[in-house]
Amino acid sequence: MSRTNLFDLDLEGLEGFFAELGEKSFRARQLMQWIHQYRVVDFAEMSNFSKGLRQTLSDKAELTLPEVLHEHVSKDGTRKWIIRLSCGNSIETVFIPEDGRGTLCVSSQVGCALECTFCSTAQQGFNRNLSASEIIGQLWIANEYLGKEPKGNRMVTNVVMMGMGEPLANYKSAVSAMKLMRDDLAYGISWRRVTLSTSGMVPMIDKLREDCHVSLAISLHAANDELRSEIIPLNKKYPISELLAACKRYVDGHQKRHITIEYVLLEGINDSAKDAQDLMRILKGLSTKINLIPFNPFPGTSYKCSSKKVMVRFKQQLIDGGYVATIRRTRGDDIVAACGQLAGEVQDRTRRTQRLNIEKGVATI
Ligand code: SAH
C-alpha cells in the first residue's frame, strides 16, 4: 500500500486523513504547524503526538519534498533554485528580495502547454503537472534556505504563481498549495500577497473566485484579439471580451480587489501609442493595475524589448489616461531567472496532448 505524502494535503485533506485514522481533527492543525512552520519532517520529533500515533504516521504516511539541485545567487540578490523532481525533471523557483519584502516566484507545471510565442518556458514543451507537495515544497525550500542565512536576510512575504507553467491548468494542486500559503497554521500569507497569474483560462477564473481568495494577475499582452491570438494561442478559445468579463466577476463585490494586468512590451508589435489607447479602452470600468514587463530575450527568439524611451512613453500615456501603471524591474537576468526565462529541464515533451485537452476543456480540474 502506498503511503500518503502529507505535503500534498491542505487543512481539509489533513483533517480527512486523520479522521480515517480515527484521530481528532486538531491533529491536522498540529501536523500542519510541524511540517510547514517548524519544518520538521520526521514524525519521531513531533513531541505532542503519542508514540502510537507517531508509529501509525510512519506506517501510513510520508513527508516527501523535492530536492534542490543547485542554488544560483544573482548580483542583485535574486536567488534561483533548480529543484529536482522524483521523475527526473527539474523546475525553477526564484526569490526576489526588495525593500521590506521578499517575493517568491513559484512554478506550477513542468514546462507549459500553452505555446505563447514570447515565452521561453513554452519552448520547453509540456511534461506534467506538479503535485501540491511539489508546489508548496518550493515555498518550504525557500524558507529553509533563507532561514539558514545570517540575520537580516528576509524570508518570503509574497508569493506569485508566475514561474513555469499555467497554474489554472493544474487547478486542484495549485489551489491546495495556495490554501496552505494562506493558512495561518502553515504560512499565513494574506490574500493580497498571494498572486496567481494566468494567460486566461476563463472557466477556471470563475472557479477560483469560489474556491480560494487570492489576488489575480492576467497576462494580457495585447489589446485586440487578432494580435493576442497570434502570441497567446489560448485566446482563440477565450477571447479578450470573455476574459475581461471573468475579471469583472472576480472583483465584483470585493471592494479591495483589483486585477493586475501584465503587458510584456514587444518592440514594434504591441508598443505603439494606439496600442496604449486600445488598452485603456478595453480596460475601462475594471479596477486594474497595469504592470508593463520589459521583454526578456532567450535563445532563438526574434522578439525585441521596446526601448526604454518607448516603455516610459507607453507608461506615461496610461498614467495620463487615469490608469495605475508601473514598469516591472528586471531582476536576476544574469542567472537567467527573469520573467519568461525559466526553463528547467523538461524531458518527454508532450505539449500537444495537453493542449488538446485544454481546448476540449478537460484539462486537469
Ligand atoms: N502561465 C501563467 C504564469 C506565467 S507568469 C501566465 O501566463 O500568466 C509569467 C509572466 O511572465 C507572464 O505574464 C508571462 O506572460 C510573462 N513572460 C513570459 N515570457 C516573457 C518574456 N520572455 N519576457 C518577459 N515576460 C515574459
Short mmCIF file of C-alpha atoms and ligand atoms in Angstrom, two decimals:
data_model
loop_
_atom_site.label_atom_id
_atom_site.label_comp_id
_atom_site.label_asym_id
_atom_site.label_seq_id
_atom_site.Cartn_x
_atom_site.Cartn_y
_atom_site.Cartn_z
CA MET A 1 0.00 0.00 0.00
CA SER A 2 1.42 3.38 -0.94
CA ARG A 3 1.85 5.94 1.79
CA THR A 4 0.15 9.33 1.69
CA ASN A 5 2.53 12.25 1.28
CA LEU A 6 1.17 14.71 3.85
CA PHE A 7 2.79 17.63 1.99
CA ASP A 8 0.12 17.04 -0.68
CA LEU A 9 -2.74 17.88 1.70
CA ASP A 10 -4.24 21.21 2.73
CA LEU A 11 -6.12 21.53 6.03
CA GLU A 12 -9.26 19.85 4.72
CA GLY A 13 -7.22 16.99 3.29
CA LEU A 14 -5.28 16.52 6.52
CA GLU A 15 -8.48 16.52 8.55
CA GLY A 16 -9.82 13.79 6.30
CA PHE A 17 -6.61 11.82 6.69
CA PHE A 18 -6.69 11.99 10.50
CA ALA A 19 -10.42 11.19 10.56
CA GLU A 20 -9.65 7.97 8.70
CA LEU A 21 -7.14 7.12 11.39
CA GLY A 22 -9.86 7.73 14.00
CA GLU A 23 -7.99 10.80 15.30
CA LYS A 24 -9.43 14.19 16.30
CA SER A 25 -9.31 16.93 13.71
CA PHE A 26 -7.00 19.18 15.76
CA ARG A 27 -4.21 16.73 14.93
CA ALA A 28 -4.37 18.05 11.38
CA ARG A 29 -3.61 21.57 12.60
CA GLN A 30 -0.77 20.34 14.78
CA LEU A 31 0.78 18.41 11.93
CA MET A 32 0.44 21.38 9.60
CA GLN A 33 2.38 23.52 12.07
CA TRP A 34 5.11 20.92 12.47
CA ILE A 35 5.80 20.49 8.81
CA HIS A 36 5.21 23.97 7.41
CA GLN A 37 6.11 26.29 10.27
CA TYR A 38 8.78 24.37 12.19
CA ARG A 39 9.88 22.50 9.05
CA VAL A 40 10.09 19.22 10.96
CA VAL A 41 9.90 16.30 8.55
CA ASP A 42 10.47 13.41 10.93
CA PHE A 43 7.39 12.06 12.72
CA ALA A 44 9.62 10.96 15.63
CA GLU A 45 10.27 14.63 16.51
CA MET A 46 6.59 15.55 16.79
CA SER A 47 6.55 15.68 20.55
CA ASN A 48 2.86 16.42 21.07
CA PHE A 49 1.88 13.18 19.29
CA SER A 50 1.76 9.95 21.27
CA LYS A 51 4.26 7.23 20.46
CA GLY A 52 1.46 5.17 18.98
CA LEU A 53 0.34 7.95 16.66
CA ARG A 54 3.91 8.64 15.55
CA GLN A 55 4.25 4.95 14.66
CA THR A 56 0.95 4.94 12.75
CA LEU A 57 2.06 8.02 10.82
CA SER A 58 5.37 6.37 9.89
CA ASP A 59 3.46 3.32 8.66
CA LYS A 60 0.76 5.11 6.69
CA ALA A 61 2.26 8.43 5.65
CA GLU A 62 5.41 10.09 4.40
CA LEU A 63 6.79 13.62 4.28
CA THR A 64 8.48 13.90 0.92
CA LEU A 65 9.73 17.07 -0.73
CA PRO A 66 11.61 17.60 -3.96
CA GLU A 67 15.33 18.30 -3.58
CA VAL A 68 17.46 21.28 -4.55
CA LEU A 69 19.94 20.55 -7.31
CA HIS A 70 21.57 24.00 -7.49
CA GLU A 71 21.24 27.41 -5.96
CA HIS A 72 22.24 30.44 -8.03
CA VAL A 73 22.61 33.88 -6.49
CA SER A 74 22.42 36.94 -8.74
CA LYS A 75 24.42 40.16 -8.34
CA ASP A 76 21.17 41.87 -7.35
CA GLY A 77 20.40 39.34 -4.58
CA THR A 78 17.84 37.36 -6.61
CA ARG A 79 18.14 33.64 -5.99
CA LYS A 80 17.15 30.79 -8.22
CA TRP A 81 16.82 27.22 -7.08
CA ILE A 82 16.84 24.39 -9.58
CA ILE A 83 14.66 21.76 -7.99
CA ARG A 84 14.79 18.14 -8.98
CA LEU A 85 11.58 16.13 -9.03
CA SER A 86 11.29 12.42 -8.42
CA CYS A 87 10.55 11.85 -12.11
CA GLY A 88 13.98 13.22 -13.06
CA ASN A 89 12.73 16.54 -14.44
CA SER A 90 13.64 19.80 -12.81
CA ILE A 91 11.81 23.06 -12.22
CA GLU A 92 12.89 26.55 -11.20
CA THR A 93 11.88 28.78 -8.30
CA VAL A 94 13.03 32.37 -7.93
CA PHE A 95 13.30 34.58 -4.82
CA ILE A 96 13.35 38.33 -5.37
CA PRO A 97 14.33 40.44 -2.33
CA GLU A 98 13.12 44.02 -2.32
CA ASP A 99 12.89 46.77 0.26
CA GLY A 100 10.67 45.45 3.02
CA ARG A 101 9.55 42.31 1.22
CA GLY A 102 10.67 39.11 -0.42
CA THR A 103 8.74 37.65 -3.34
CA LEU A 104 8.88 34.01 -4.33
CA CYS A 105 8.05 33.12 -7.91
CA VAL A 106 6.64 29.60 -7.89
CA SER A 107 6.27 27.10 -10.75
CA SER A 108 3.10 25.06 -11.21
CA GLN A 109 3.96 22.69 -14.07
CA VAL A 110 6.99 21.01 -15.60
CA GLY A 111 7.16 23.09 -18.76
CA CYS A 112 3.99 24.58 -20.22
CA ALA A 113 1.49 23.55 -22.86
CA LEU A 114 0.27 26.97 -23.90
CA GLU A 115 2.84 27.88 -26.56
CA CYS A 116 2.90 31.64 -26.01
CA THR A 117 5.34 32.79 -28.67
CA PHE A 118 7.35 35.18 -26.44
CA CYS A 119 7.94 32.81 -23.51
CA SER A 120 10.93 30.53 -23.15
CA THR A 121 9.08 28.05 -20.92
CA ALA A 122 6.81 27.38 -23.91
CA GLN A 123 9.83 26.34 -25.99
CA GLN A 124 10.47 23.56 -23.48
CA GLY A 125 7.13 21.92 -24.13
CA PHE A 126 4.96 20.31 -21.50
CA ASN A 127 5.75 17.31 -19.37
CA ARG A 128 3.36 17.14 -16.43
CA ASN A 129 1.52 18.96 -13.66
CA LEU A 130 3.24 19.46 -10.33
CA SER A 131 1.66 17.86 -7.29
CA ALA A 132 0.57 20.10 -4.40
CA SER A 133 3.64 18.95 -2.43
CA GLU A 134 5.92 19.98 -5.29
CA ILE A 135 4.28 23.42 -5.41
CA ILE A 136 4.20 24.12 -1.67
CA GLY A 137 7.62 22.43 -1.42
CA GLN A 138 9.09 25.39 -3.31
CA LEU A 139 7.99 27.74 -0.51
CA TRP A 140 9.18 25.29 2.14
CA ILE A 141 12.60 25.06 0.46
CA ALA A 142 12.91 28.84 0.05
CA ASN A 143 12.19 29.41 3.75
CA GLU A 144 14.62 26.67 4.69
CA TYR A 145 17.44 28.14 2.58
CA LEU A 146 16.72 31.73 3.56
CA GLY A 147 16.41 30.74 7.22
CA LYS A 148 19.99 29.49 7.16
CA GLU A 149 21.33 32.86 6.07
CA PRO A 150 22.84 35.29 8.58
CA LYS A 151 20.28 37.51 10.29
CA GLY A 152 18.91 40.40 8.31
CA ASN A 153 18.05 38.30 5.31
CA ARG A 154 14.37 38.37 4.62
CA MET A 155 12.02 35.43 4.36
CA VAL A 156 9.28 35.06 1.83
CA THR A 157 6.50 37.62 2.38
CA ASN A 158 4.82 37.39 -1.03
CA VAL A 159 4.20 34.57 -3.48
CA VAL A 160 3.50 34.92 -7.17
CA MET A 161 2.39 31.90 -9.17
CA MET A 162 4.37 33.21 -12.13
CA GLY A 163 7.06 30.59 -12.60
CA MET A 164 6.93 27.78 -15.13
CA GLY A 165 3.51 26.61 -16.22
CA GLU A 166 -0.11 27.71 -16.27
CA PRO A 167 -1.42 27.36 -12.70
CA LEU A 168 -5.09 27.23 -13.72
CA ALA A 169 -4.33 24.24 -15.96
CA ASN A 170 -3.23 22.46 -12.77
CA TYR A 171 -6.15 23.71 -10.75
CA LYS A 172 -6.53 21.23 -7.92
CA SER A 173 -2.88 21.17 -6.86
CA ALA A 174 -2.41 24.91 -7.32
CA VAL A 175 -5.44 25.66 -5.13
CA SER A 176 -4.39 23.19 -2.39
CA ALA A 177 -0.94 24.77 -2.32
CA MET A 178 -2.36 28.31 -2.23
CA LYS A 179 -4.68 27.36 0.63
CA LEU A 180 -1.60 26.28 2.57
CA MET A 181 0.16 29.55 1.71
CA ARG A 182 -2.83 31.41 3.14
CA ASP A 183 -3.45 29.21 6.21
CA ASP A 184 -2.31 30.80 9.49
CA LEU A 185 -1.05 27.46 10.77
CA ALA A 186 1.04 26.93 7.65
CA TYR A 187 2.46 30.10 6.04
CA GLY A 188 -0.16 32.72 6.98
CA ILE A 189 0.30 34.94 3.93
CA SER A 190 -2.55 37.40 3.30
CA TRP A 191 -4.59 37.02 0.10
CA ARG A 192 -3.17 40.30 -1.17
CA ARG A 193 0.31 38.80 -1.10
CA VAL A 194 -0.54 35.58 -2.94
CA THR A 195 -0.97 36.28 -6.65
CA LEU A 196 -1.97 33.80 -9.30
CA SER A 197 -1.10 34.75 -12.86
CA THR A 198 -2.98 33.22 -15.76
CA SER A 199 -2.98 33.56 -19.51
CA GLY A 200 -6.76 33.46 -19.30
CA MET A 201 -8.49 30.13 -18.61
CA VAL A 202 -11.91 31.73 -18.17
CA PRO A 203 -13.91 28.89 -16.51
CA MET A 204 -11.12 28.33 -14.01
CA ILE A 205 -11.06 32.03 -13.09
CA ASP A 206 -14.73 31.72 -12.12
CA LYS A 207 -14.00 28.58 -10.14
CA LEU A 208 -11.09 30.24 -8.34
CA ARG A 209 -13.40 33.07 -7.26
CA GLU A 210 -15.48 30.47 -5.40
CA ASP A 211 -12.67 28.29 -4.05
CA CYS A 212 -9.69 30.35 -2.94
CA HIS A 213 -9.35 34.03 -2.12
CA VAL A 214 -6.11 35.27 -3.78
CA SER A 215 -5.03 38.16 -6.00
CA LEU A 216 -5.36 37.67 -9.72
CA ALA A 217 -2.99 38.75 -12.48
CA ILE A 218 -3.80 38.39 -16.17
CA SER A 219 -1.20 38.00 -18.89
CA LEU A 220 -2.99 40.24 -21.37
CA HIS A 221 -0.11 41.47 -23.56
CA ALA A 222 -2.36 42.67 -26.40
CA ALA A 223 -5.43 44.86 -26.70
CA ASN A 224 -7.04 43.18 -29.72
CA ASP A 225 -7.97 39.57 -30.42
CA GLU A 226 -6.06 39.32 -33.67
CA LEU A 227 -2.70 40.04 -32.05
CA ARG A 228 -3.47 38.26 -28.78
CA SER A 229 -4.45 35.05 -30.57
CA GLU A 230 -1.21 35.22 -32.50
CA ILE A 231 1.02 35.49 -29.41
CA ILE A 232 -1.18 33.59 -26.91
CA PRO A 233 -2.97 30.77 -28.78
CA LEU A 234 -5.34 30.21 -25.81
CA ASN A 235 -7.01 33.49 -26.80
CA LYS A 236 -8.71 31.69 -29.69
CA LYS A 237 -10.67 29.73 -27.12
CA TYR A 238 -11.19 32.53 -24.59
CA PRO A 239 -11.16 35.89 -26.40
CA ILE A 240 -10.44 39.19 -24.66
CA SER A 241 -14.10 40.17 -24.08
CA GLU A 242 -14.80 36.88 -22.25
CA LEU A 243 -11.58 37.14 -20.29
CA LEU A 244 -12.28 40.67 -19.11
CA ALA A 245 -15.87 39.74 -18.23
CA ALA A 246 -14.46 36.99 -15.98
CA CYS A 247 -12.11 39.57 -14.42
CA LYS A 248 -15.10 41.82 -13.67
CA ARG A 249 -16.86 38.91 -11.98
CA TYR A 250 -13.70 38.22 -9.98
CA VAL A 251 -13.56 41.71 -8.48
CA ASP A 252 -17.31 42.23 -8.20
CA GLY A 253 -18.48 42.52 -4.62
CA HIS A 254 -14.88 42.79 -3.35
CA GLN A 255 -14.09 46.45 -2.93
CA LYS A 256 -10.44 45.90 -2.25
CA ARG A 257 -9.78 43.57 -5.16
CA HIS A 258 -8.21 44.76 -8.37
CA ILE A 259 -6.79 42.84 -11.32
CA THR A 260 -3.11 43.13 -12.19
CA ILE A 261 -2.79 43.39 -15.95
CA GLU A 262 0.53 42.08 -17.21
CA TYR A 263 1.67 43.53 -20.53
CA VAL A 264 5.03 42.50 -21.96
CA LEU A 265 6.39 45.20 -24.25
CA LEU A 266 7.48 43.78 -27.61
CA GLU A 267 9.16 46.21 -29.97
CA GLY A 268 7.03 47.08 -32.98
CA ILE A 269 4.37 44.53 -32.00
CA ASN A 270 2.27 45.95 -29.16
CA ASP A 271 4.04 49.13 -28.03
CA SER A 272 2.55 51.95 -30.14
CA ALA A 273 0.53 54.92 -28.88
CA LYS A 274 -2.53 53.32 -30.48
CA ASP A 275 -1.88 50.08 -28.56
CA ALA A 276 -1.85 52.07 -25.31
CA GLN A 277 -5.08 53.78 -26.29
CA ASP A 278 -6.75 50.47 -27.19
CA LEU A 279 -5.58 49.00 -23.90
CA MET A 280 -7.19 51.82 -21.93
CA ARG A 281 -10.38 51.48 -23.92
CA ILE A 282 -10.80 47.76 -23.20
CA LEU A 283 -9.90 48.11 -19.51
CA LYS A 284 -12.41 50.89 -18.88
CA GLY A 285 -14.59 50.19 -15.86
CA LEU A 286 -12.38 47.41 -14.48
CA SER A 287 -10.33 48.04 -11.34
CA THR A 288 -6.76 47.38 -12.51
CA LYS A 289 -3.08 47.98 -12.01
CA ILE A 290 -1.12 47.67 -15.21
CA ASN A 291 2.29 46.07 -14.91
CA LEU A 292 4.43 46.66 -18.01
CA ILE A 293 7.07 43.96 -18.38
CA PRO A 294 10.27 44.55 -20.35
CA PHE A 295 10.62 41.58 -22.71
CA ASN A 296 13.41 39.27 -21.59
CA PRO A 297 15.09 37.66 -24.56
CA PHE A 298 16.05 33.99 -24.76
CA PRO A 299 17.98 31.99 -27.36
CA GLY A 300 16.16 31.64 -30.66
CA THR A 301 13.58 34.40 -30.17
CA SER A 302 13.11 37.09 -32.80
CA TYR A 303 11.23 39.46 -30.46
CA LYS A 304 12.99 42.50 -29.08
CA CYS A 305 12.25 44.51 -25.99
CA SER A 306 10.88 48.01 -26.62
CA SER A 307 13.38 50.79 -25.99
CA LYS A 308 13.47 52.49 -22.61
CA LYS A 309 12.05 55.63 -24.23
CA VAL A 310 9.10 53.77 -25.72
CA MET A 311 8.38 51.95 -22.43
CA VAL A 312 8.38 55.19 -20.44
CA ARG A 313 6.17 56.89 -23.04
CA PHE A 314 3.73 53.96 -23.02
CA LYS A 315 3.55 54.05 -19.23
CA GLN A 316 3.05 57.82 -19.14
CA GLN A 317 0.24 57.61 -21.67
CA LEU A 318 -1.57 55.14 -19.39
CA ILE A 319 -0.98 57.31 -16.33
CA ASP A 320 -2.21 60.42 -18.15
CA GLY A 321 -5.32 58.42 -19.07
CA GLY A 322 -6.01 57.84 -15.37
CA TYR A 323 -4.63 54.28 -15.04
CA VAL A 324 -2.17 52.94 -12.49
CA ALA A 325 0.85 51.71 -14.44
CA THR A 326 4.33 50.59 -13.46
CA ILE A 327 7.28 49.07 -15.31
CA ARG A 328 8.45 45.81 -13.75
CA ARG A 329 12.11 45.95 -12.82
CA THR A 330 14.02 43.13 -14.46
CA ARG A 331 15.67 41.05 -11.76
CA GLY A 332 18.03 38.12 -11.86
CA ASP A 333 18.68 38.19 -15.60
CA ASP A 334 22.37 37.38 -15.01
CA ILE A 335 21.31 33.99 -13.66
CA VAL A 336 18.56 33.52 -16.29
CA ALA A 337 15.85 33.94 -13.67
CA ALA A 338 13.84 36.78 -15.19
CA CYS A 339 10.21 36.55 -16.38
CA GLY A 340 9.81 34.14 -19.26
CA GLN A 341 13.35 32.80 -18.91
CA LEU A 342 12.55 29.87 -16.64
CA ALA A 343 13.04 26.65 -18.46
CA GLY A 344 14.18 23.95 -16.05
CA GLU A 345 14.95 20.71 -17.75
CA VAL A 346 11.96 19.12 -19.32
CA GLN A 347 12.09 15.64 -20.66
CA ASP A 348 9.45 14.00 -22.82
CA ARG A 349 7.71 16.97 -24.34
CA THR A 350 4.11 16.11 -24.84
CA ARG A 351 2.60 19.54 -25.05
CA ARG A 352 0.30 18.60 -27.90
CA THR A 353 -1.78 16.21 -25.83
CA GLN A 354 -2.13 18.70 -23.01
CA ARG A 355 -3.03 21.48 -25.42
CA LEU A 356 -5.74 19.38 -26.98
CA ASN A 357 -7.09 18.63 -23.53
CA ILE A 358 -7.22 22.31 -22.72
CA GLU A 359 -9.00 23.00 -25.99
CA LYS A 360 -11.51 20.28 -25.17
CA GLY A 361 -11.92 21.84 -21.74
CA VAL A 362 -10.90 18.66 -19.91
CA ALA A 363 -7.58 19.86 -18.54
CA THR A 364 -6.86 18.56 -15.06
CA ILE A 365 -9.65 20.00 -12.97
N1 SAH B 1 1.11 30.91 -17.40
C1 SAH B 1 0.89 31.98 -16.46
C2 SAH B 1 2.01 32.08 -15.49
C3 SAH B 1 3.34 32.52 -16.06
S1 SAH B 1 3.61 34.07 -15.40
C4 SAH B 1 0.65 33.25 -17.22
O1 SAH B 1 0.72 33.23 -18.44
O2 SAH B 1 0.31 34.27 -16.62
C5 SAH B 1 4.96 34.67 -16.22
C6 SAH B 1 4.72 36.08 -16.72
O3 SAH B 1 5.86 36.45 -17.48
C7 SAH B 1 3.53 36.14 -17.64
O4 SAH B 1 2.89 37.37 -17.59
C8 SAH B 1 4.21 35.94 -18.95
O5 SAH B 1 3.39 36.35 -19.99
C9 SAH B 1 5.45 36.77 -18.79
N2 SAH B 1 6.50 36.42 -19.74
C10 SAH B 1 6.62 35.28 -20.44
N3 SAH B 1 7.71 35.32 -21.23
C11 SAH B 1 8.29 36.51 -21.03
C12 SAH B 1 9.48 37.11 -21.53
N4 SAH B 1 10.26 36.49 -22.39
N5 SAH B 1 9.79 38.34 -21.07
C13 SAH B 1 9.02 38.94 -20.15
N6 SAH B 1 7.90 38.41 -19.64
C14 SAH B 1 7.54 37.21 -20.07
#
